[in-house]
Short mmCIF file of C-alpha atoms in Angstrom, two decimals:
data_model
loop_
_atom_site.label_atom_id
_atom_site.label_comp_id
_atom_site.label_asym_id
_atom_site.label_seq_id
_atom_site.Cartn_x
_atom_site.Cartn_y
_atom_site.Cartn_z
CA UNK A 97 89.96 129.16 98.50
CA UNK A 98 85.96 128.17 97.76
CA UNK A 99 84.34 125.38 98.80
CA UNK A 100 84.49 124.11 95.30
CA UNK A 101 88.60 124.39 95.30
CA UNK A 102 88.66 123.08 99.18
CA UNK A 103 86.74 119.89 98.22
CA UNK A 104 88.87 118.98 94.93
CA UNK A 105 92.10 119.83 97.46
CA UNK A 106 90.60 117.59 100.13
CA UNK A 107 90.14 114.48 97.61
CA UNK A 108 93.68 115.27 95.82
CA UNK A 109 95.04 114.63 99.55
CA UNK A 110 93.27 111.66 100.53
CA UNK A 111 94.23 110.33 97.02
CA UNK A 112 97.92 110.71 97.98
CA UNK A 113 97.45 109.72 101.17
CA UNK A 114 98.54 113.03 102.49
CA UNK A 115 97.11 114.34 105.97
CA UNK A 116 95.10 117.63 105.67
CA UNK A 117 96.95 118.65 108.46
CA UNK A 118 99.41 119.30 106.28
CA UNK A 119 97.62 121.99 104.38
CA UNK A 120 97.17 125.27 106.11
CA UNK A 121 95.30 127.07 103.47
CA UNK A 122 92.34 123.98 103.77
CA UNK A 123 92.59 123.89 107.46
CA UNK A 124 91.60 127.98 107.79
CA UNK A 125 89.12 127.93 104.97
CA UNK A 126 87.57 124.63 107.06
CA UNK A 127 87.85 127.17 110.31
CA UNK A 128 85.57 129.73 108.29
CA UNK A 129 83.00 127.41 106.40
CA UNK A 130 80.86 125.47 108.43
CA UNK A 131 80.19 123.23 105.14
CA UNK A 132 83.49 122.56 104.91
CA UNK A 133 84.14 121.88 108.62
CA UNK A 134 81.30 119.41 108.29
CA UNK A 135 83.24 117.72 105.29
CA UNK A 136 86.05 117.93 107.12
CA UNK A 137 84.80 115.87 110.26
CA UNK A 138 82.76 113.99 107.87
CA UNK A 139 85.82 112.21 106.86
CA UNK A 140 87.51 111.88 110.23
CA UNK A 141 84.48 110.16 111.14
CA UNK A 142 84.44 107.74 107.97
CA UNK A 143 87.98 106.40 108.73
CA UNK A 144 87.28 105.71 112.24
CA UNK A 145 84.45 103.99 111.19
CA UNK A 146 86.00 101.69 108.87
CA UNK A 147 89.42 101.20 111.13
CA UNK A 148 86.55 100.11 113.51
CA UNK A 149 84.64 98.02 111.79
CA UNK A 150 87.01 95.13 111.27
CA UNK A 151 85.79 91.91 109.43
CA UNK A 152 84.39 89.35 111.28
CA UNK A 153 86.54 86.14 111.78
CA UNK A 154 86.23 83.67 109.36
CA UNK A 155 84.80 80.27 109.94
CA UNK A 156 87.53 77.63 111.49
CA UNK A 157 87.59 74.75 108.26
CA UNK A 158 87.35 77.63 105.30
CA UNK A 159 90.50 76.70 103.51
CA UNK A 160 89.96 72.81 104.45
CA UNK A 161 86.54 73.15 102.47
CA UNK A 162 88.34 75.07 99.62
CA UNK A 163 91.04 72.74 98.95
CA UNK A 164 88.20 69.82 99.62
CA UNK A 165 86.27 71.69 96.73
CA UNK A 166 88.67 72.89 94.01
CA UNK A 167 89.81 69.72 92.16
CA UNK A 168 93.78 69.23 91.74
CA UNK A 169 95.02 72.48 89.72
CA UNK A 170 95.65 71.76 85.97
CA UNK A 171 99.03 71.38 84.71
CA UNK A 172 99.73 73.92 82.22
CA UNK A 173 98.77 72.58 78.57
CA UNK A 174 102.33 72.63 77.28
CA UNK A 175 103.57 69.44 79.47
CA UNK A 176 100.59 66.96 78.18
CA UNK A 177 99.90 68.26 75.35
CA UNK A 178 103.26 66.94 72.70
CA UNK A 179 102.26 63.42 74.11
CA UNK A 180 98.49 63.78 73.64
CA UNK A 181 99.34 65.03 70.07
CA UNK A 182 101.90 62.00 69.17
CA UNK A 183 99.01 59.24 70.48
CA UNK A 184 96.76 60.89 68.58
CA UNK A 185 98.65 60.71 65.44
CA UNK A 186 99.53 56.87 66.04
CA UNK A 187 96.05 56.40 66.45
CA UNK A 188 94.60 58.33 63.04
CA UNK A 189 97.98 56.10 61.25
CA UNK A 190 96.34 52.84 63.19
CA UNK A 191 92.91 53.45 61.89
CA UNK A 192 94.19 54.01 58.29
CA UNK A 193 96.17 50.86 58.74
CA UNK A 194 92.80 48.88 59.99
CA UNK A 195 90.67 50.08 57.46
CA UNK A 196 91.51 47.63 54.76
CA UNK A 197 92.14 44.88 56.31
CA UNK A 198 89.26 44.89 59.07
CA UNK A 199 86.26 44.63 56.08
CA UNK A 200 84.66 42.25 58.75
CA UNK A 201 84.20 45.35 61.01
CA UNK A 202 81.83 46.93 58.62
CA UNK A 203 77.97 45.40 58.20
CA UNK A 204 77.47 43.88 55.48
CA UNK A 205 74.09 44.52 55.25
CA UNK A 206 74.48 48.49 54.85
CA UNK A 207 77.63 48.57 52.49
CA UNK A 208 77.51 47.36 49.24
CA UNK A 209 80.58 46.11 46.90
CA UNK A 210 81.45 49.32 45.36
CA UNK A 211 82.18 50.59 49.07
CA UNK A 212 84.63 48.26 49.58
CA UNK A 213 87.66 49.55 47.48
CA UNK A 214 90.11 48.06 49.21
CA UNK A 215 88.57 44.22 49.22
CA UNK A 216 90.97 42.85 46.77
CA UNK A 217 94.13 44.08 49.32
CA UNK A 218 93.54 42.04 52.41
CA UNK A 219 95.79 39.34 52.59
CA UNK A 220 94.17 35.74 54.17
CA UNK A 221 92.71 36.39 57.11
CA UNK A 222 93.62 34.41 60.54
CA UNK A 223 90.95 30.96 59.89
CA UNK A 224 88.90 32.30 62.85
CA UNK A 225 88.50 35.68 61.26
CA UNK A 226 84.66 36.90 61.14
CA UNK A 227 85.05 38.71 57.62
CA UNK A 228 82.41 38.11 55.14
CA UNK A 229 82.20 39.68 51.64
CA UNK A 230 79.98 42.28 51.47
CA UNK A 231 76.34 42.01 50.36
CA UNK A 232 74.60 44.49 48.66
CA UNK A 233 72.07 46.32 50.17
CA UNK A 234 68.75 44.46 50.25
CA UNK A 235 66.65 48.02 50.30
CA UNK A 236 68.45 48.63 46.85
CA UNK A 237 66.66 45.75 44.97
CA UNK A 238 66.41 46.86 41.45
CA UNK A 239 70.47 46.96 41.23
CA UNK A 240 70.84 44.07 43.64
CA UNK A 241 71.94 41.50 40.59
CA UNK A 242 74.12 44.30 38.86
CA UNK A 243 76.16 44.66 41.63
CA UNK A 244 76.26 40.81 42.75
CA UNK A 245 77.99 40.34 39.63
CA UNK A 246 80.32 43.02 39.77
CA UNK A 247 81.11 42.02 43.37
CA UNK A 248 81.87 38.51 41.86
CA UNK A 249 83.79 39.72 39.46
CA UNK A 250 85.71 41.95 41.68
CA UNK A 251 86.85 38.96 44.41
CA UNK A 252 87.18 36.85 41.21
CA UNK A 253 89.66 39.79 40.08
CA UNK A 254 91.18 40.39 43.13
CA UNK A 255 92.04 36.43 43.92
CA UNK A 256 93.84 36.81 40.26
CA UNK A 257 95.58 39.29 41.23
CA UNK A 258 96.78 37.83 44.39
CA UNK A 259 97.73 34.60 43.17
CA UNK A 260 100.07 36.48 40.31
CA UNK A 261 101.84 38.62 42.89
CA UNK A 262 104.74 36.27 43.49
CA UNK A 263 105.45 37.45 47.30
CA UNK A 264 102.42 36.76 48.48
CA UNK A 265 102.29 34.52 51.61
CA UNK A 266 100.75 31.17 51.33
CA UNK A 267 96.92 31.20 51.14
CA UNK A 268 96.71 29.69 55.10
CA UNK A 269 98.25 31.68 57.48
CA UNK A 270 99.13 31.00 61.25
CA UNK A 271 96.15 31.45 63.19
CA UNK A 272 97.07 34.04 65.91
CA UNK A 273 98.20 32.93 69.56
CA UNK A 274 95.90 31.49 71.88
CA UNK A 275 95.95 34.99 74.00
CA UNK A 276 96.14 37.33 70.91
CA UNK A 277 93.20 39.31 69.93
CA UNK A 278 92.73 39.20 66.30
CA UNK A 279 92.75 43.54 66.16
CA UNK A 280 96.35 42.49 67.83
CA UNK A 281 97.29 40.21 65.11
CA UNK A 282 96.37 42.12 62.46
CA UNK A 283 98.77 45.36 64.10
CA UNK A 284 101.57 42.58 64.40
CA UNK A 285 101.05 41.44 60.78
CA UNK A 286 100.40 45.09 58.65
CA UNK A 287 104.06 45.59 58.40
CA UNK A 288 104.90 42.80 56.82
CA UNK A 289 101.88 42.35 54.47
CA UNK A 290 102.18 45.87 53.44
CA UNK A 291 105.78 45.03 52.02
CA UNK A 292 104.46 42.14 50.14
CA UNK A 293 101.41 43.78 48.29
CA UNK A 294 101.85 44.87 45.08
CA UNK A 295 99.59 47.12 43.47
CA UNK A 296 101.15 48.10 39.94
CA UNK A 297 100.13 45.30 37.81
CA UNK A 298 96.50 45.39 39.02
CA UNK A 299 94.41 44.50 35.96
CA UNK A 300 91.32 46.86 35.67
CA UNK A 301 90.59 45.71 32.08
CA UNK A 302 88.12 43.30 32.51
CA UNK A 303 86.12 45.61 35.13
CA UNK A 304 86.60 49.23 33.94
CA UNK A 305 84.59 50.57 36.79
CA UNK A 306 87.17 48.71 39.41
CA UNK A 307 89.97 51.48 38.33
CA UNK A 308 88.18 54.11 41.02
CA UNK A 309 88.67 51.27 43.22
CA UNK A 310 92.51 51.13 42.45
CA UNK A 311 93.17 54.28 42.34
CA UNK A 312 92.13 53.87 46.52
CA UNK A 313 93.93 51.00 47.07
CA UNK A 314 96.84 52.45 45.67
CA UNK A 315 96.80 55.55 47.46
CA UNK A 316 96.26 53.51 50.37
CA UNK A 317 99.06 51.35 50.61
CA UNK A 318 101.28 54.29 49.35
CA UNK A 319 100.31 56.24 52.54
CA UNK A 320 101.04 52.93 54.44
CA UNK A 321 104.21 52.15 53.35
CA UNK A 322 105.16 55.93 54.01
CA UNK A 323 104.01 55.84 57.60
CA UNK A 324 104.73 52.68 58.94
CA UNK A 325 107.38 51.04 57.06
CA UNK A 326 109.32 54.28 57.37
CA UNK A 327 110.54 54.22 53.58
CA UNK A 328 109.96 56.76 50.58
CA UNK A 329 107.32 56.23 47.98
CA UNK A 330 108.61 53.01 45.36
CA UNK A 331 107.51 56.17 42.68
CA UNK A 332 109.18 59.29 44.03
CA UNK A 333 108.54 61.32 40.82
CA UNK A 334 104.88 60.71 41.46
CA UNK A 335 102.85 63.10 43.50
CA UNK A 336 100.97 61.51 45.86
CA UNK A 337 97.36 62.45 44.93
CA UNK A 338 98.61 61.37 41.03
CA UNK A 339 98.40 57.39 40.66
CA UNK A 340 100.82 55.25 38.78
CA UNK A 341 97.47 53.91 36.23
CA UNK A 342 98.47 51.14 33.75
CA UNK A 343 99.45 52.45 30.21
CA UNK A 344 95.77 50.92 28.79
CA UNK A 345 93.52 52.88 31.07
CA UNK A 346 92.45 56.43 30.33
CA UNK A 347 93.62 58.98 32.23
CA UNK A 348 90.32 60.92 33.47
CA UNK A 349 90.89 64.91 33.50
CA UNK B 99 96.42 110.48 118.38
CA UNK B 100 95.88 113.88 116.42
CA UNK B 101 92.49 113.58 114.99
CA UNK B 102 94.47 113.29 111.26
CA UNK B 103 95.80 110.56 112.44
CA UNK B 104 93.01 108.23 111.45
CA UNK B 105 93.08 110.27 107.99
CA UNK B 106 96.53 108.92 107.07
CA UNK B 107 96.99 104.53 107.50
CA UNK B 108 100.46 103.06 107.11
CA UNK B 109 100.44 102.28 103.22
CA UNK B 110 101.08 98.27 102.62
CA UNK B 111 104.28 97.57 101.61
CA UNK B 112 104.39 96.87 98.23
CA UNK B 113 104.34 93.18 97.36
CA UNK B 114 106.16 92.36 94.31
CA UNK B 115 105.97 89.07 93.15
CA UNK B 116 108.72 86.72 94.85
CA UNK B 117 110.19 83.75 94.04
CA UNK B 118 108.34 82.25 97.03
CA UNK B 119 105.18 82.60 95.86
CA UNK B 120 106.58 81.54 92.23
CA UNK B 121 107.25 78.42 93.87
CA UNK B 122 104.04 78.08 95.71
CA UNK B 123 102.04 78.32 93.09
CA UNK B 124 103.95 75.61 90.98
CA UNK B 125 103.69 73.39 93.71
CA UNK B 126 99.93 74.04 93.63
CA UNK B 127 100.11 73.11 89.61
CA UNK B 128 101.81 70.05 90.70
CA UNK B 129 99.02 69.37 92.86
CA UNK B 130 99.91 69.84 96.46
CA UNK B 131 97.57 69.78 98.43
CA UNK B 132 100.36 71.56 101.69
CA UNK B 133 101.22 74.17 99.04
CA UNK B 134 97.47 74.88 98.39
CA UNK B 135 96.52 75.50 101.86
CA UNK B 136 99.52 78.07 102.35
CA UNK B 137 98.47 79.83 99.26
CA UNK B 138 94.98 80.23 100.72
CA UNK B 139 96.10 80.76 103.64
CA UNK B 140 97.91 83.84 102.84
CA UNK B 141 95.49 85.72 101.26
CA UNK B 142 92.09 84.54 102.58
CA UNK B 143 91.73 87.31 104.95
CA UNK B 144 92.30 90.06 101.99
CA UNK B 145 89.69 88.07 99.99
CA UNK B 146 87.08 87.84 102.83
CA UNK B 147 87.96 91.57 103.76
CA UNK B 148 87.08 92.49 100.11
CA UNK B 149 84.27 90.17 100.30
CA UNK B 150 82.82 91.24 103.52
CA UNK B 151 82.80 94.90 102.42
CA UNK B 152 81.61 94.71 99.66
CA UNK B 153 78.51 92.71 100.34
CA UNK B 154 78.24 93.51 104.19
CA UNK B 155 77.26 90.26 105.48
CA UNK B 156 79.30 87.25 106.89
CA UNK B 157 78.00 84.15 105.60
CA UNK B 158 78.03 85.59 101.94
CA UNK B 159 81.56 86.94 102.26
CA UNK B 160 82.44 83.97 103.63
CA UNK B 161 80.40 81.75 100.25
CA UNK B 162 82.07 84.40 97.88
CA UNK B 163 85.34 84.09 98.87
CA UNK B 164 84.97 80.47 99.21
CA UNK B 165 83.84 80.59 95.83
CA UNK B 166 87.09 83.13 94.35
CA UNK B 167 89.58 80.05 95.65
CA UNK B 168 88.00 77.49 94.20
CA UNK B 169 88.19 79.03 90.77
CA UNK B 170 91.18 80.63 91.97
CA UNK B 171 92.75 76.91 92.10
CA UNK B 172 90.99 75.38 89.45
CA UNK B 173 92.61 78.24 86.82
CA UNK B 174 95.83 78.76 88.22
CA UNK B 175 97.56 77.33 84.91
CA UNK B 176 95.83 80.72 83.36
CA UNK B 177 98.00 82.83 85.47
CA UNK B 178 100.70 85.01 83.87
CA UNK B 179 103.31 85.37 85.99
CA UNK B 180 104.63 88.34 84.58
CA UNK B 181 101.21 89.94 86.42
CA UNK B 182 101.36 90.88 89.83
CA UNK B 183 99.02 88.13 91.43
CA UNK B 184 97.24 90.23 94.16
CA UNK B 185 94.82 92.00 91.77
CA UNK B 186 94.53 89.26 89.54
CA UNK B 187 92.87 87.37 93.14
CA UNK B 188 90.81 90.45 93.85
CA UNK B 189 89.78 90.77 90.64
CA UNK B 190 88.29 87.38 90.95
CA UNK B 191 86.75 88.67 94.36
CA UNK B 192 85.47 91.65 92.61
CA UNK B 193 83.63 89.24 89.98
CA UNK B 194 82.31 86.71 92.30
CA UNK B 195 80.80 89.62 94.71
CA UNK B 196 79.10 91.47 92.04
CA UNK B 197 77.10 88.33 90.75
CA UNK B 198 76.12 87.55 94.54
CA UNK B 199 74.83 91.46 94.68
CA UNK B 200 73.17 91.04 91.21
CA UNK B 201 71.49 88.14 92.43
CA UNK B 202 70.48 89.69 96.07
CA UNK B 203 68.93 92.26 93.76
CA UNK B 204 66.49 89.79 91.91
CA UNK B 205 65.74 88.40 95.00
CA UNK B 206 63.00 89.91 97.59
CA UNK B 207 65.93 91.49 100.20
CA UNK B 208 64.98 92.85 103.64
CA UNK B 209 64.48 96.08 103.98
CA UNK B 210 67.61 98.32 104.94
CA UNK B 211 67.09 100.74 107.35
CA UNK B 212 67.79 104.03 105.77
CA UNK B 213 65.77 105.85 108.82
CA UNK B 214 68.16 107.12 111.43
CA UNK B 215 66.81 105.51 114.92
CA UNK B 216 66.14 107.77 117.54
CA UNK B 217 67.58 106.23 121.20
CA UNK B 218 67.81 108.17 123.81
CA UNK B 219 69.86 105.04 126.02
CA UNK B 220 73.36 106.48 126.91
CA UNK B 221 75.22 105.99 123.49
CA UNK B 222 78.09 103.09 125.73
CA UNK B 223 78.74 101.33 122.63
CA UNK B 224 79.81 104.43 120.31
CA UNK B 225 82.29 103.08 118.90
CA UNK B 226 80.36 100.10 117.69
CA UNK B 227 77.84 102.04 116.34
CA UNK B 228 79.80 104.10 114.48
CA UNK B 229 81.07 101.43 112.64
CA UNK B 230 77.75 99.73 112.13
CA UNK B 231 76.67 103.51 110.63
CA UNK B 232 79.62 102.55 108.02
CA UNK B 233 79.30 99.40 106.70
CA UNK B 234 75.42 100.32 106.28
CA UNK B 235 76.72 103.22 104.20
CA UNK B 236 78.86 101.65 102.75
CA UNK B 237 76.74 98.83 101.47
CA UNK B 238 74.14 101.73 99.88
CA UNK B 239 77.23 103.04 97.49
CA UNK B 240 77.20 101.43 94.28
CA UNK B 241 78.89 98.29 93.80
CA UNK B 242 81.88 99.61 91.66
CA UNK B 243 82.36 102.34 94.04
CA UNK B 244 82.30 100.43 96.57
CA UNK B 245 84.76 98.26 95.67
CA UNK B 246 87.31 100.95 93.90
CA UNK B 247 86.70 102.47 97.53
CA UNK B 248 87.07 99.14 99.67
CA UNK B 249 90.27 98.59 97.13
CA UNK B 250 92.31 101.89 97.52
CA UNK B 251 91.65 102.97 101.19
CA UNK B 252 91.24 99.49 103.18
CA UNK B 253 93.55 97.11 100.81
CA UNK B 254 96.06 100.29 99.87
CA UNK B 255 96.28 99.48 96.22
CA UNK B 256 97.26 102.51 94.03
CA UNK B 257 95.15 103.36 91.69
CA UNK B 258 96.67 101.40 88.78
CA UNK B 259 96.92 98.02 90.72
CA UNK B 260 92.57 98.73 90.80
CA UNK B 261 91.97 99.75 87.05
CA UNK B 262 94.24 96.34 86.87
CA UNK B 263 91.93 94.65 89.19
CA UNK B 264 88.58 96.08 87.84
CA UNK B 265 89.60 96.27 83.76
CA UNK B 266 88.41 100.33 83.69
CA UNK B 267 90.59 103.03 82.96
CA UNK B 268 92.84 104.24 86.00
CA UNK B 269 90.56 108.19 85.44
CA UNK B 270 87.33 105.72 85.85
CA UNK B 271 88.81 104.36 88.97
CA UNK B 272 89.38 107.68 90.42
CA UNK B 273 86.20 108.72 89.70
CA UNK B 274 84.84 106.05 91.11
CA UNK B 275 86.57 106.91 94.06
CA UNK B 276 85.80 109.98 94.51
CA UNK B 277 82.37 109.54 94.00
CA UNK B 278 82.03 106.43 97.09
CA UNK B 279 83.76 108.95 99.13
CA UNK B 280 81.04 111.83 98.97
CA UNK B 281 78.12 108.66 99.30
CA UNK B 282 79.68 108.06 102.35
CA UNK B 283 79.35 111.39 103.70
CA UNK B 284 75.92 112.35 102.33
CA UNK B 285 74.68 108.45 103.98
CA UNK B 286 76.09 109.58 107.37
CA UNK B 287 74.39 112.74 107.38
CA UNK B 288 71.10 111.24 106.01
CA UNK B 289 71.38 108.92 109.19
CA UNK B 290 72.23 111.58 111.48
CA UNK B 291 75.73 110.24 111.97
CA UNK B 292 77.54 113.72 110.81
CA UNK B 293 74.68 115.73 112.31
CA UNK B 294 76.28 118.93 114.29
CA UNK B 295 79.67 117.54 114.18
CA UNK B 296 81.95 120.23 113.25
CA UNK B 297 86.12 120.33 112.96
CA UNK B 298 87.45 122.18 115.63
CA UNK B 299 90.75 123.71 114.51
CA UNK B 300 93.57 122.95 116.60
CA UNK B 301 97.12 124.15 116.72
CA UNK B 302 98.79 122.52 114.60
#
């Protein structure tokens, strides 16, 4: 044995956890190499050492300040996570529900009537409702009376339209309870009006450029119907992104 | 005592994970506070050992293990529990003391006396000494040796539980190993520690 070989045999041991003692042949090279005897005690010294040096003690509160610091330890993601998902879901089907019928959310002074596709759906409003019809924007002034009269045209349109549907409710409706926000009412009241509205004989012939408009409308109350009435589509055979357009429109490719 | 005797330590039983600590740590994920304080409990003095070692003074042990729990706690939803949880902790130690030695090192440090101290007082405190001469040689070996070192001879882990604990290749962690072991020697000879010492066969 070297001094090479008796080094790699003296790590192999402590790697094992193996006394030296064990190994004769290291033991009488060690007795015949100084080098190696000072390797040897080297080591014996290096374990006293660290049996010796213990760590000192640790301060009294330590785990009082830990728990004090770390904030309560997350759940794992799979038991909140299936409820998070369903709320947000009712939510998006809320906000889809809302957006036709809360027009009087939206300023009026930024929108103009072509943004409003869905005008000529909203049922009468509870009397205390703020909705206004929307005004064209006053920084677009060269198309300000092109669009007033397609706006008027439009209501004028829709109020047709609404008086020829047959089970539409009565143009007054209940105003809501005392202690009933309107957003509340209008939740309360979607189901219903969404099974009254019908959208297949809207005319588009006197406004052409209202048939984008219907197309919307359509689409909305289709996805409507489908999510909160719980029933199929009145036009199964129709896909959905494919709108039932009357016979005298053209169908754009 | 046979002077091997401090060569071979009494190898930690192995800890495989339990059902009790299963349970312990889903009553910590419910948010008990009891059930956190017995999980600390249990293994703050292997996480302040680690700690302690590796950056050789108490206060900052003390701050990075302090430190380990609190993410320890805050991400114990992470925790597979198909792992064995022991490294997983010390790997957190590992992390936390290596950023406070990364930092010491950007900082202006005192100087470490590498200059062994001539005294000619009767050595009475020998023992003490010799273990000072260890944790300052110890805190000159690099800080992955030192902890691969700190990890297989004072906390007993084999040498897959540390390439576990450290994410390096179980030949990296030997090497590693090895290589803190002969630091140690050389610093205790620089310092005069192993000056004439010699082995002294005995019968065996």
């Amino acid at each position: 044995m070297n001094c090479t070989t008796f080094e790699s045999r003296l790590q192999s041991l402590l790697d094992e956890r193996l006394r030296p003692q064990a190994d004769n042949d290291l033991l009488m090279h060690a007795d015949g190499c100084a080098e190696c005897s000072h390797m040897l005690a080297g080591y014996e010294l290096l374990w006293d050492g660290l049996e010796l040096a213990e760590p000192p003690a640790m301060s009294a509160d330590f785990t009082q300040r830990v728990v004090g610091l770390a904030e309560p330890a997350s759940l794992p993601r799979q038991v909140w996570s299936a409820p998070v998902r369903a709320l947000a879901t009712v939510a998006a089907l809320i906000l889809i529900a809302l957006a036709p019928l809360t027009r009087s959310l939206w300023s009026p002074s930024t929108k103009s009537a072509d943004e409003h596709p869905v005008a000529a759906a909203s049922g009468p409003l509870p009397a205390d409702s703020s909705v206004k019809p929307a005004r064209p924007s006053s920084s677009d002034a060269a198309q300000v009376p092109q669009i007033e009269a397609i706006h008027s045209v439009a209501s004028d349109a829709a109020s047709e339209h609404l008086a020829q549907s047959p089970a539409l409710p009565p143009s007054t409706d209940p105003a809501p309870p005392g202690n009933t926000s309107n957003l509340e009412w209008l939740i309360a009241e979607i189901p219903s009006r969404l099974s009254e509205v019908s959208v297949e004989n809207f005319d588009t012939e006197k406004i052409p450029g209202m048939r984008p408009l219907a197309s919307s409308f359509h689409v909305t109350i289709t996805l409507l119907r489908r999510s909160l009435l719980g029933g199929k589509d009145q036009n199964p055979e129709k896909p959905q992104a494919i709108l039932a357009l009357p016979a005298t429109l053209p169908v754009v490719s | 005592m046979d002077e091997y005797s401090s060569l071979l330590r009494p190898r930690r039983p192995s800890t495989p994970l339990t059902d009790d600590l299963r349970q312990l740590v889903k009553r910590c994920l419910a948010g008990q506070q009891a059930a956190m304080v017995e999980l600390v409990d249990r293994y703050r003095g292997r996480v302040f050992g680690l700690c302690y070692r590796m950056l050789g003074q108490r206060q900052d042990a003390e701050d990075a293990a302090q430190e380990t729990f609190v993410r320890l706690l805050k991400n114990l939803g992470q925790w597979d529990p198909q792992r064995d949880f022991e490294p997983w902790l010390l790997a957190i130690a590992g992390n936390r003391c290596r950023t406070a030695l990364a930092k010491r090192q950007r900082r202006p440090a005192t100087q470490t006396i590498t200059q062994p101290i001539l005294d000619s007082t009767p050595d009475t405190h020998a023992a003490q000494n010799l273990a000072e001469e260890v944790e300052l040689a110890l805190c000159q070996v690099r800080g992955e040796y030192r902890q691969a070192f700190v990890l297989f001879h004072e906390h007993e882990m084999s040498y897959a539980e540390i390439a576990e604990t450290m994410s390096c290749p179980l030949g990296t962690v030997k090497t590693w190993v090895h290589r803190a072991r002969r630091e140690l020697i050389s610093q205790l000879r620089i310092r005069g520690v192993i000056a004439e010492a010699s082995y002294e066969l005995h019968d065996v």
